[in-house]
Short mmCIF file of C-alpha atoms in Angstrom, two decimals:
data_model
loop_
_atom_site.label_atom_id
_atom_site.label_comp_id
_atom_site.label_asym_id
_atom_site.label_seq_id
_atom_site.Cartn_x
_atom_site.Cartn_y
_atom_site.Cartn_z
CA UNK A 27 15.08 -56.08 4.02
CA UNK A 28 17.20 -54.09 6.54
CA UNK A 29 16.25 -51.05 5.04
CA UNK A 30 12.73 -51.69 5.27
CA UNK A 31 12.56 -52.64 8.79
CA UNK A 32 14.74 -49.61 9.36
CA UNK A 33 12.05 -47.61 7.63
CA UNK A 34 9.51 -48.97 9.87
CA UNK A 35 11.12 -48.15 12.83
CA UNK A 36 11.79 -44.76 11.96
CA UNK A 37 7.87 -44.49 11.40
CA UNK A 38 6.82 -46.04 14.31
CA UNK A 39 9.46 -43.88 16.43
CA UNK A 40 8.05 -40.61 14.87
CA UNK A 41 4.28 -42.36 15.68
CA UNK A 42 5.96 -42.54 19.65
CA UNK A 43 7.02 -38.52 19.31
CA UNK A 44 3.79 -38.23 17.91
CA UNK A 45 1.57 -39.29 20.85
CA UNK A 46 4.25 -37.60 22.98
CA UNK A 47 3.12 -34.58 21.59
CA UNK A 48 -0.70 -35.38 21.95
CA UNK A 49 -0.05 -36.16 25.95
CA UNK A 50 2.56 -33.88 27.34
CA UNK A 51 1.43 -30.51 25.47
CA UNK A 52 -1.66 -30.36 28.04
CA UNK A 53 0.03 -30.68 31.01
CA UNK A 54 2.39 -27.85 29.87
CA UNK A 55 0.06 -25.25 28.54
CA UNK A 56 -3.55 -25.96 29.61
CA UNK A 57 -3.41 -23.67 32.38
CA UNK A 58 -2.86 -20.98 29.90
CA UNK A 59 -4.99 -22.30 27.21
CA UNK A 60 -7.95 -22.57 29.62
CA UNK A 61 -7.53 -19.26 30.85
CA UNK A 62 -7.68 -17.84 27.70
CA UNK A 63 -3.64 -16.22 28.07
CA UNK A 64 -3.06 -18.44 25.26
CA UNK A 65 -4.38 -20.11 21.65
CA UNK A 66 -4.23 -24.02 20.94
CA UNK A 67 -1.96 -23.05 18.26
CA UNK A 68 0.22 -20.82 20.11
CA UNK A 69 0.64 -23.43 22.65
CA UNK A 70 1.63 -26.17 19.84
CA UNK A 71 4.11 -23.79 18.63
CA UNK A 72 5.67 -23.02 21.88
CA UNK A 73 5.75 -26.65 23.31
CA UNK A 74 7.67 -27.88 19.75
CA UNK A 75 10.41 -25.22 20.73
CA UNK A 76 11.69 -25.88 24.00
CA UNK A 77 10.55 -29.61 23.71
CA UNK A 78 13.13 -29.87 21.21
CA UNK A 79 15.85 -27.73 23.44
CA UNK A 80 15.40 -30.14 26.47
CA UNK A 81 15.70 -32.89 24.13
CA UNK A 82 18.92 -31.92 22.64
CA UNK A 83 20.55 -30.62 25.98
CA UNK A 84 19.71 -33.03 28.75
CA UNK A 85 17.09 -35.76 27.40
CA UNK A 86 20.67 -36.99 25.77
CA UNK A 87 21.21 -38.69 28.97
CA UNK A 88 18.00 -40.17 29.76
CA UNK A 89 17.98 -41.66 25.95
CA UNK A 90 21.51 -43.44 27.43
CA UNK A 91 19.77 -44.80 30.10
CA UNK A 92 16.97 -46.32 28.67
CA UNK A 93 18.91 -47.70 25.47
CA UNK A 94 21.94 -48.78 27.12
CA UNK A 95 21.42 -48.76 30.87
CA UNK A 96 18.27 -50.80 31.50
CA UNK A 97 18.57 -53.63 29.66
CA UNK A 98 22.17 -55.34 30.12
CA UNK A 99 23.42 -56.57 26.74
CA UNK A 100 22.83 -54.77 23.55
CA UNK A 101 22.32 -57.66 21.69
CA UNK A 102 18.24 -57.81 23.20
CA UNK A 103 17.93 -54.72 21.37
CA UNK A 104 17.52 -55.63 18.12
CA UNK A 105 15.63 -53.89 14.60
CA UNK A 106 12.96 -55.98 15.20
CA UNK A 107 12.90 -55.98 19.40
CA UNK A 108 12.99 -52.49 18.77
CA UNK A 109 10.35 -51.61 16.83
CA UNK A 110 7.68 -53.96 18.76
CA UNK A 111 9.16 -52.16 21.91
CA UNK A 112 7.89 -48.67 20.03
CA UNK A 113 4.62 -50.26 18.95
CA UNK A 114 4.09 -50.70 22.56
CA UNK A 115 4.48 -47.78 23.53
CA UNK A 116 2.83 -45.67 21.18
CA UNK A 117 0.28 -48.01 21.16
CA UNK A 118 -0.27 -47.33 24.62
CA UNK A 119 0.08 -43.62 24.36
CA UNK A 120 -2.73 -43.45 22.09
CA UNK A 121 -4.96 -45.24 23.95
CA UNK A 122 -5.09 -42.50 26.26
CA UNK A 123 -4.79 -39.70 23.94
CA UNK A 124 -7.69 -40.96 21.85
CA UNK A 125 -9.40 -41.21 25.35
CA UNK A 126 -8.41 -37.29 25.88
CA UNK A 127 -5.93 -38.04 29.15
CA UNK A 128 -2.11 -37.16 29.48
CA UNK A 129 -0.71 -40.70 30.77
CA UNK A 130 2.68 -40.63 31.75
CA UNK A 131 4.83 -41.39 28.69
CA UNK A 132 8.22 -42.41 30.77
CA UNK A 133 6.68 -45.21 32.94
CA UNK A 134 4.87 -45.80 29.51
CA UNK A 135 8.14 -46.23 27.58
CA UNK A 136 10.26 -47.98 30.89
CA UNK A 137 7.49 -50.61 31.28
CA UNK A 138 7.67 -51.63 27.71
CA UNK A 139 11.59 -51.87 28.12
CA UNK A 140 10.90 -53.67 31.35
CA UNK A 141 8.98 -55.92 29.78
CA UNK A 142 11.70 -56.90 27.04
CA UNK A 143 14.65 -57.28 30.07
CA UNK A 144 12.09 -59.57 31.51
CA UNK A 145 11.01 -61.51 28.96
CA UNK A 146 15.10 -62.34 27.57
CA UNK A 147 16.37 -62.41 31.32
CA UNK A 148 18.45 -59.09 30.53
CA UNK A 149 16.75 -56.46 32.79
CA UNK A 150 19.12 -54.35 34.83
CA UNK A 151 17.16 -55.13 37.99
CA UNK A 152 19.13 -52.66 39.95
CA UNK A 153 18.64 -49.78 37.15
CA UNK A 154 14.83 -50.67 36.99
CA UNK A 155 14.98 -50.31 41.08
CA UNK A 156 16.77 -46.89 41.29
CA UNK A 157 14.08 -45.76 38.26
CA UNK A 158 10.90 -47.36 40.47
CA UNK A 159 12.29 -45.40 43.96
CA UNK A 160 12.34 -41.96 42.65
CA UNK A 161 9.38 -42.45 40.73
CA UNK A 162 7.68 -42.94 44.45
CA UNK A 163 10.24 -40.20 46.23
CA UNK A 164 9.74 -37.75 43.60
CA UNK A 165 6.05 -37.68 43.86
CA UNK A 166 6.31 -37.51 47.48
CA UNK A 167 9.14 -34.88 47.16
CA UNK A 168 6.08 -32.79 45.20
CA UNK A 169 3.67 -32.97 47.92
CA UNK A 170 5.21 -31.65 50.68
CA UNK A 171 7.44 -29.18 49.13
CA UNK A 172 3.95 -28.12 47.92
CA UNK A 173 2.43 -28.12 50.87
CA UNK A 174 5.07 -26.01 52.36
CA UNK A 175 4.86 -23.46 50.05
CA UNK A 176 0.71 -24.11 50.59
CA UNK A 177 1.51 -23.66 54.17
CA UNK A 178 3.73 -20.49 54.41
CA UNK A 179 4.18 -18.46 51.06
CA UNK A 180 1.20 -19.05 49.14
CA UNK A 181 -1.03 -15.87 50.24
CA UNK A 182 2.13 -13.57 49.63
CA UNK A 183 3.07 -15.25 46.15
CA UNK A 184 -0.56 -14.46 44.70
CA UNK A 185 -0.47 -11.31 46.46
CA UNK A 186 2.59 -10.69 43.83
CA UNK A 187 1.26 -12.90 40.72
CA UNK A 188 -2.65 -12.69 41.08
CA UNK A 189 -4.42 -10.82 38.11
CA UNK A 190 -8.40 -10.18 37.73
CA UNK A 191 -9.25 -11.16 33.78
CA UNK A 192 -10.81 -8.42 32.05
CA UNK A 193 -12.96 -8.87 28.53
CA UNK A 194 -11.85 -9.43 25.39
CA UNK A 195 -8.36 -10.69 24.12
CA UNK A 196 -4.92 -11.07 26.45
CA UNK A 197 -3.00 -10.30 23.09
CA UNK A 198 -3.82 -9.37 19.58
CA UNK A 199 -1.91 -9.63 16.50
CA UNK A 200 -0.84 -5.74 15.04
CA UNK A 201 -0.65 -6.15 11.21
CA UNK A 202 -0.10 -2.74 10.91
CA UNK A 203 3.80 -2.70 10.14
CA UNK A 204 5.64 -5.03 7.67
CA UNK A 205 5.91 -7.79 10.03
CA UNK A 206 2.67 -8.75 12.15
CA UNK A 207 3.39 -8.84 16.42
CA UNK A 208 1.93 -9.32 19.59
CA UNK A 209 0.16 -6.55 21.45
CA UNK A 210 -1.78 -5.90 24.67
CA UNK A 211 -5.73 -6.54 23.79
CA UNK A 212 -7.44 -3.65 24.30
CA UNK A 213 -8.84 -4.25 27.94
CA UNK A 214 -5.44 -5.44 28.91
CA UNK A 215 -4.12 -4.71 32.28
CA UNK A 216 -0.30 -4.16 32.66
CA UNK A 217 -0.78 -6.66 35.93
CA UNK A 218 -3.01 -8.69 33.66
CA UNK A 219 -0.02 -8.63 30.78
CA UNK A 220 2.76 -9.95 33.31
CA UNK A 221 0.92 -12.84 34.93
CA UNK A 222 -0.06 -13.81 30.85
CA UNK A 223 3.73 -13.45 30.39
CA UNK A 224 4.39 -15.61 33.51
CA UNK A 225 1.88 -18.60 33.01
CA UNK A 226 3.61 -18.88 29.76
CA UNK A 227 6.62 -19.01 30.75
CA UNK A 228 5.70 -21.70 33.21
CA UNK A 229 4.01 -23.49 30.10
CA UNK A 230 7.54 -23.26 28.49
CA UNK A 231 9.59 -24.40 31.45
CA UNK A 232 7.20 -27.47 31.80
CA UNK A 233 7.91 -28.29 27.59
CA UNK A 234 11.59 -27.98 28.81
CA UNK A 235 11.12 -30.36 31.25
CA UNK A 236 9.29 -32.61 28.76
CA UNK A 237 11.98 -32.47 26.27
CA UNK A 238 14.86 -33.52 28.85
CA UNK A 239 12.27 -36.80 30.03
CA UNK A 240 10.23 -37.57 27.36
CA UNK A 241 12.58 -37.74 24.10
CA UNK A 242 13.92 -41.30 25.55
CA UNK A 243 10.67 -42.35 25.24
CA UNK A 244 10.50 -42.15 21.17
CA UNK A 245 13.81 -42.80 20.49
CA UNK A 246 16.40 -44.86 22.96
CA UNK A 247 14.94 -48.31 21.37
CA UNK A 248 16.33 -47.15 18.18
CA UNK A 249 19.61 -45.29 18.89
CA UNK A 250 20.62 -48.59 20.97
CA UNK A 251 20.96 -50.02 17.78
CA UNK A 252 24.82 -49.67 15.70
CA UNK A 253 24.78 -47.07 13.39
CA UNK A 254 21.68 -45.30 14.46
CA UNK A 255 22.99 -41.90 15.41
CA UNK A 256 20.98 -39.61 18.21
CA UNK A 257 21.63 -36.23 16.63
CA UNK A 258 19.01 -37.40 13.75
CA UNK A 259 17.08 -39.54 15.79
CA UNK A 260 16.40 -36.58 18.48
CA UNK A 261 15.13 -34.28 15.39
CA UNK A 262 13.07 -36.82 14.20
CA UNK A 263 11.63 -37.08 17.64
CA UNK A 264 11.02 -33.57 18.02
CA UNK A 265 9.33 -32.93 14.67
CA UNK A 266 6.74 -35.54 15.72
CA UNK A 267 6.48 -34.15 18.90
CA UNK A 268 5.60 -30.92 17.13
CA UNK A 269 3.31 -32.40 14.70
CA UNK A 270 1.41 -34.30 17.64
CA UNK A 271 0.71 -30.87 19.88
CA UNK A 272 -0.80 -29.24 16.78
CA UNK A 273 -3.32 -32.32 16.35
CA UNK A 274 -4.06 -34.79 18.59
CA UNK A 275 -3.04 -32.50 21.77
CA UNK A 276 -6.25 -30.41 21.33
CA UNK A 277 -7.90 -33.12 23.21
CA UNK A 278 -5.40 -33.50 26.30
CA UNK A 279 -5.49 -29.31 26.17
CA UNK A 280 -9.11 -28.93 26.66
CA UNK A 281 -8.93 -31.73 29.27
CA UNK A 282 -6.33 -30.38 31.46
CA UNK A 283 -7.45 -26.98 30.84
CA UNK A 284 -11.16 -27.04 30.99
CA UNK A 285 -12.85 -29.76 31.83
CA UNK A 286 -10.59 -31.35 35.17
CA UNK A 287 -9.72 -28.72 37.13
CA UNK A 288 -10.02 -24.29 37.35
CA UNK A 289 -6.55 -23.78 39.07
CA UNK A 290 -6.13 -20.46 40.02
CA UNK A 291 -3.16 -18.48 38.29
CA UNK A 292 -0.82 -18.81 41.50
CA UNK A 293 -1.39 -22.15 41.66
CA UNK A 294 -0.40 -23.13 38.51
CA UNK A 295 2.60 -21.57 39.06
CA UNK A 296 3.30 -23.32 42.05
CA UNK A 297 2.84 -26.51 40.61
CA UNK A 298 3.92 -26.43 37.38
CA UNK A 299 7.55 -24.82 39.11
CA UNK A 300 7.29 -27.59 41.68
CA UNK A 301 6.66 -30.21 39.09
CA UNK A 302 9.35 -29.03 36.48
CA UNK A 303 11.87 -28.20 38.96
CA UNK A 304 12.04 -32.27 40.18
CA UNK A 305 11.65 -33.60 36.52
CA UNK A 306 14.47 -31.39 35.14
CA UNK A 307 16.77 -32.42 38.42
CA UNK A 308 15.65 -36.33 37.41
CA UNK A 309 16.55 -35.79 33.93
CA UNK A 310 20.27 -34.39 34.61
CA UNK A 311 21.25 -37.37 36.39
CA UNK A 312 19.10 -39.93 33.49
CA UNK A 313 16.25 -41.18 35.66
CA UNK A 314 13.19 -40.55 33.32
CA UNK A 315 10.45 -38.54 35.74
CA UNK A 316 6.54 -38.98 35.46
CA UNK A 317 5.65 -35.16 35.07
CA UNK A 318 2.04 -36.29 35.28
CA UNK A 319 2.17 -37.72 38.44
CA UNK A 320 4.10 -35.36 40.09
CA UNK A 321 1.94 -32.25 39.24
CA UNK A 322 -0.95 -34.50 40.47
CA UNK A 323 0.30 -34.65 43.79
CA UNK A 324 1.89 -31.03 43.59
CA UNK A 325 -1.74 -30.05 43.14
CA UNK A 326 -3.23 -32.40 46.22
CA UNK A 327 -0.20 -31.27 48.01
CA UNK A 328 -0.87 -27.45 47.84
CA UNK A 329 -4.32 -27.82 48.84
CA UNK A 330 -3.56 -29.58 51.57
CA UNK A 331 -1.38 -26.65 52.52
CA UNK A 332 -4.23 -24.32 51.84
CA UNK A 333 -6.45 -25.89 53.78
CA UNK A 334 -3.87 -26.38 57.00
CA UNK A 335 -3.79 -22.46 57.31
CA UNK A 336 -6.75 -22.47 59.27
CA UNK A 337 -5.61 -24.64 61.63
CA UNK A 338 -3.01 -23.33 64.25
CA UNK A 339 0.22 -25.02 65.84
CA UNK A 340 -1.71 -25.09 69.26
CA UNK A 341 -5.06 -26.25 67.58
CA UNK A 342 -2.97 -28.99 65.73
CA UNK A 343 -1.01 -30.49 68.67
CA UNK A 344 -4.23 -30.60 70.49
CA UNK A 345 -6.07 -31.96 68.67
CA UNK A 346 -8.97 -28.94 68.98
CA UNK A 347 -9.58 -29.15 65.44
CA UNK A 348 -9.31 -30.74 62.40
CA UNK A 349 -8.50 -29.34 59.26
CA UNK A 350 -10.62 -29.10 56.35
CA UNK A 351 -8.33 -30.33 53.95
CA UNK A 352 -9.21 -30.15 50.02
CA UNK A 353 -7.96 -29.20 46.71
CA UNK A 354 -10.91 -26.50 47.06
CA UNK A 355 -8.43 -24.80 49.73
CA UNK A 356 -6.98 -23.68 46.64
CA UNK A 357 -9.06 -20.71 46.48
CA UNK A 358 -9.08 -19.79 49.88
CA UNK A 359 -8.79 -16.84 50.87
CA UNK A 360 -5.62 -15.25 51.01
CA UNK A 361 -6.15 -12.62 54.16
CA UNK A 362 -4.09 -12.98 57.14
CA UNK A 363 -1.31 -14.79 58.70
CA UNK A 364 -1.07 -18.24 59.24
CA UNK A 365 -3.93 -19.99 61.35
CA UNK A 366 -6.16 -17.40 61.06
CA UNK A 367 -8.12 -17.97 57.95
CA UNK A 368 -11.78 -19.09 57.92
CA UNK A 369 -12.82 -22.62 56.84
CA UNK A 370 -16.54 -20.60 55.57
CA UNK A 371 -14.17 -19.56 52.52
CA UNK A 372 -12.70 -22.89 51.41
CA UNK A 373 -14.99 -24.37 48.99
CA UNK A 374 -15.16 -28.43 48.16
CA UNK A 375 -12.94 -29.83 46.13
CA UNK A 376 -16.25 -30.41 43.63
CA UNK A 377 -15.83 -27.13 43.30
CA UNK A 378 -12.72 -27.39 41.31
CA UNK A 379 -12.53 -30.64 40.04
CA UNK A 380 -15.29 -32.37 37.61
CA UNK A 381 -15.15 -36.16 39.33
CA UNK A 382 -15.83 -37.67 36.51
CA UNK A 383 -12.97 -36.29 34.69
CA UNK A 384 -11.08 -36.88 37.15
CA UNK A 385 -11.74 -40.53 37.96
CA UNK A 386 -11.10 -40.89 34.34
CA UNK A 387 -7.67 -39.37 34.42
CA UNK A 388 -6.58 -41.55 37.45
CA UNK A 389 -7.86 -44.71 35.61
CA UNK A 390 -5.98 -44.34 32.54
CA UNK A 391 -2.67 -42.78 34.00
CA UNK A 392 -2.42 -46.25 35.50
CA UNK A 393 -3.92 -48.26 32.75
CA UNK A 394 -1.93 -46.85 29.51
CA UNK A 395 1.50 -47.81 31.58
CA UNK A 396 0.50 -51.28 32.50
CA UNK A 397 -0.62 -52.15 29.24
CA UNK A 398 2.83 -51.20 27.48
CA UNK A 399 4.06 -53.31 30.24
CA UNK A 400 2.19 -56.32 29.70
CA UNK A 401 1.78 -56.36 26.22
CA UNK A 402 5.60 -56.35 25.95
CA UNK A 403 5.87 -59.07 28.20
CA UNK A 404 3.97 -61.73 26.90
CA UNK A 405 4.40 -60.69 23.56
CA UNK A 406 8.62 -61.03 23.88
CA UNK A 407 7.95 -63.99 25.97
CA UNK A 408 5.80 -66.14 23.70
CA UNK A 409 8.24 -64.87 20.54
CA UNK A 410 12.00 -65.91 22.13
CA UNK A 411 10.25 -69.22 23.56
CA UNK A 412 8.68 -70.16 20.53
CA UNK A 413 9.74 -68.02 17.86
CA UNK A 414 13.22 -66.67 18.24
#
C-alpha cells in the first residue's frame, strides 16, 4: 500500500512540474516568442535546460525551506499530507494555465503548505512572516529600481540594444553539412542578430531564475518525507517541467507574448534583468520569490520612469506640472536628456496593453494562490478533526 501511495505522489509531483512548466515558460520567453526571435519549440527546449540547472544549483535550498522550514515538525508531512498538499497545488496551477495566465507558482505552493501548518497547528509563523515581507519588499524593490533605470539610463540602454525587425526569419536552420545549425535569416541584420542573441539570453536567465524558485514548488512535500532523496526527486521535477513548456505552455506563451502587452526589446531587458536579478538573490538565501509579480511591477515601474522624463526637478518640486505617467511611456521617445522629452510622444497605456487581458491576468494571479490556500485549509482541517 506504501508503494502505491508512493506511486501516486510521484505522479502527482511530476503533474506539479508539469503545470510549472505550462506557467513559468511564458514569462521567460514570450518576449522573444512574440517578437518572432524565437519558436514555441525553441523556447520549450531552452526553458527545460537552465530550469533544470537552477533547480539543481540553488532551488536545493528553497526545497529545504519549504519541506523542512515552514512547517515545524516533520511528522505533519506525511505520504498522504503530502500528496493532497501537491493536488493543491497543481490543481491550482492548472486552473490558470487552462485559463492561459502565468499565476505565481511559489505563493501557489507556500499557501497550500500554509494551509497544512494551519490546519495541524504546526506553521512556522515566523518563517511564513519573513516569506510574506519580501514577497511585498521584493515587488517594491522592482519598481523603483525600475523606475530608476526608467528615469536615468533607459534612452542610452536602447540606444545600445534597440534593433529595427526586418522580413523574413531571425534564424534558419542550414542542413547543408552533416549536422543541421543555426544561421542568420537572410534579411538579418548583424544589430538585428545581437539583440535576438540578447532577448534570449534574458529568456534563459529568467528559466534560471525559475529553476532556483520554482522546483520547491513540485517537490519539497515529497523530499520532506524519510527516504525520499532530492537528487531523483529534482530530475523528476525537471522532466515535467520540460514536458509542460512543450504543451500546455503554448497558451501562457501566446498570452504573455501576444495578446497582454508589445514591450519594446529594451524593455524586456530591463525587466526581465530586474525581475531575475531579485528572484535569483531570494532563492540563494531559500525565500521562494513570485517572478510574476515582480516583473509586473518591474514593467509599471519602468513606465513610470518613462513617463517622469518629461517632467523636470524644478517642474516637480513646484508643482508646474504633472507627469503623464503610463506603461505607454514605454515607447517614448528616446531623444534628449532628462526633462526634456515631449508628453505628444507617449502614447496610452491602451496602447500597449489589451485590458481585457490584462484584467484577466490580475484576477487569476490572485485567485489560483488563494484557492491552493483555502482548499488546503479546510480540507486538512475537516480531515485531522474528523478523520485523522
Amino acid at each position: 500500500m506504501v508503494e502505491v501511495l508512493l506511486l501516486v505522489g510521484f505522479v502527482v509531483a511530476a503533474f506539479v512540474g508539469y503545470n510549472i512548466g505550462g506557467a513559468t515558460t511564458g514569462p521567460a520567453f514570450g518576449p522573444a516568442v512574440g517578437s518572432d526571435v524565437l519558436s514555441k519549440s525553441g523556447a520549450a527546449a531552452l526553458m527545460s535546460v537552465f530550469f533544470f540547472i537552477g533547480a539543481g544549483t540553488l532551488g536545493q535550498r528553497v526545497v529545504t525551506t519549504l519541506g523542512e522550514d515552514l512547517v515545524t515538525g516533520g511528522s505533519v508531512f506525511t505520504l498522504e499530507t503530502s500528496i493532497l498538499v501537491l493536488f493543491f497545488i497543481g490543481g491550482a496551477l492548472f486552473v490558470g494555465n487552462f485559463a492561459g495566465v502565468p499565476a505565481s507558482t511559489s505563493m501557489t505552493a507556500v499557501g497550500a503548505i500554509a494551509g497544512l501548518g494551519l490546519a495541524t497547528g504546526t506553521l512556522d509563523r515566523a518563517v511564513m512572516g519573513e516569506i510574506a515581507i519580501w514577497w511585498i519588499v521584493a515587488p517594491i524593490i522592482g519598481f523603483w529600481v525600475s523606475g530608476v533605470v526608467g528615469r536615468y539610463f533607459y534612452p542610452a540602454i536602447d540606444s545600445w540594444v534597440a534593433i529595427d525587425s526586418t522580413e523574413g526569419a531571425l534564424f534558419e536552420i542550414d542542413r547543408s553539412g552533416a549536422i543541421p545549425k543555426p544561421v542568420a535569416g537572410p534579411n538579418t541584420t548583424r544589430r538585428e542578430l545581437v539583440g535576438g542573441f540578447v532577448v534570449i539570453a534574458i529568456g534563459c536567465l529568467m528559466a534560471f531564475s525559475s529553476g532556483t524558485s520554482n522546483i520547491a514548488n513540485a517537490i519539497a512535500p515529497l523530499v520532506a518525507l524519510d527516504g525520499v532523496e532530492m537528487t531523483p526527486m529534482i530530475l523528476l521535477g525537471s522532466a515535467a517541467v520540460a514536458v509542460g513548456a512543450f504543451t500546455i505552455a503554448r497558451r501562457t506563451l501566446d498570452t504573455l507574448g501576444n495578446d497582454i502587452t508589445d514591450l519594446p526589446l529594451t524593455a524586456a531587458i530591463v525587466v526581465a534583468s530586474v525581475s531575475s536579478g531579485i528572484v535569483i538573490s531570494l532563492s540563494a538565501v531559500g525565500i521562494p520569490a513570485s517572478f510574476v509579480i515582480i516583473a509586473t511591477m518591474s514593467i509599471v515601474g519602468l513606465g513610470w520612469g518613462r513617463a517622469t522624463r518629461t517632467v523636470t526637478v524644478r517642474q516637480g518640486i513646484k508643482g508646474e506640472k504633472e507627469p503623464t505617467v503610463s506603461v505607454g511611456a514605454l515607447k517614448a521617445d528616446e531623444t534628449g536628456p532628462i526633462g526634456e522629452g515631449d508628453p505628444a510622444d507617449i502614447p496610452s497605456a491602451s496602447d500597449l496593453f489589451n485590458p481585457g487581458t490584462s484584467a484577466r491576468v490580475v484576477l487569476m494571479q490572485n485567485v489560483v494562490p488563494l484557492l491552493s490556500t483555502v482548499g488546503a485549509l479546510v480540507t486538512f482541517t475537516v480531515l485531522f478533526r474528523f478523520v485523522w
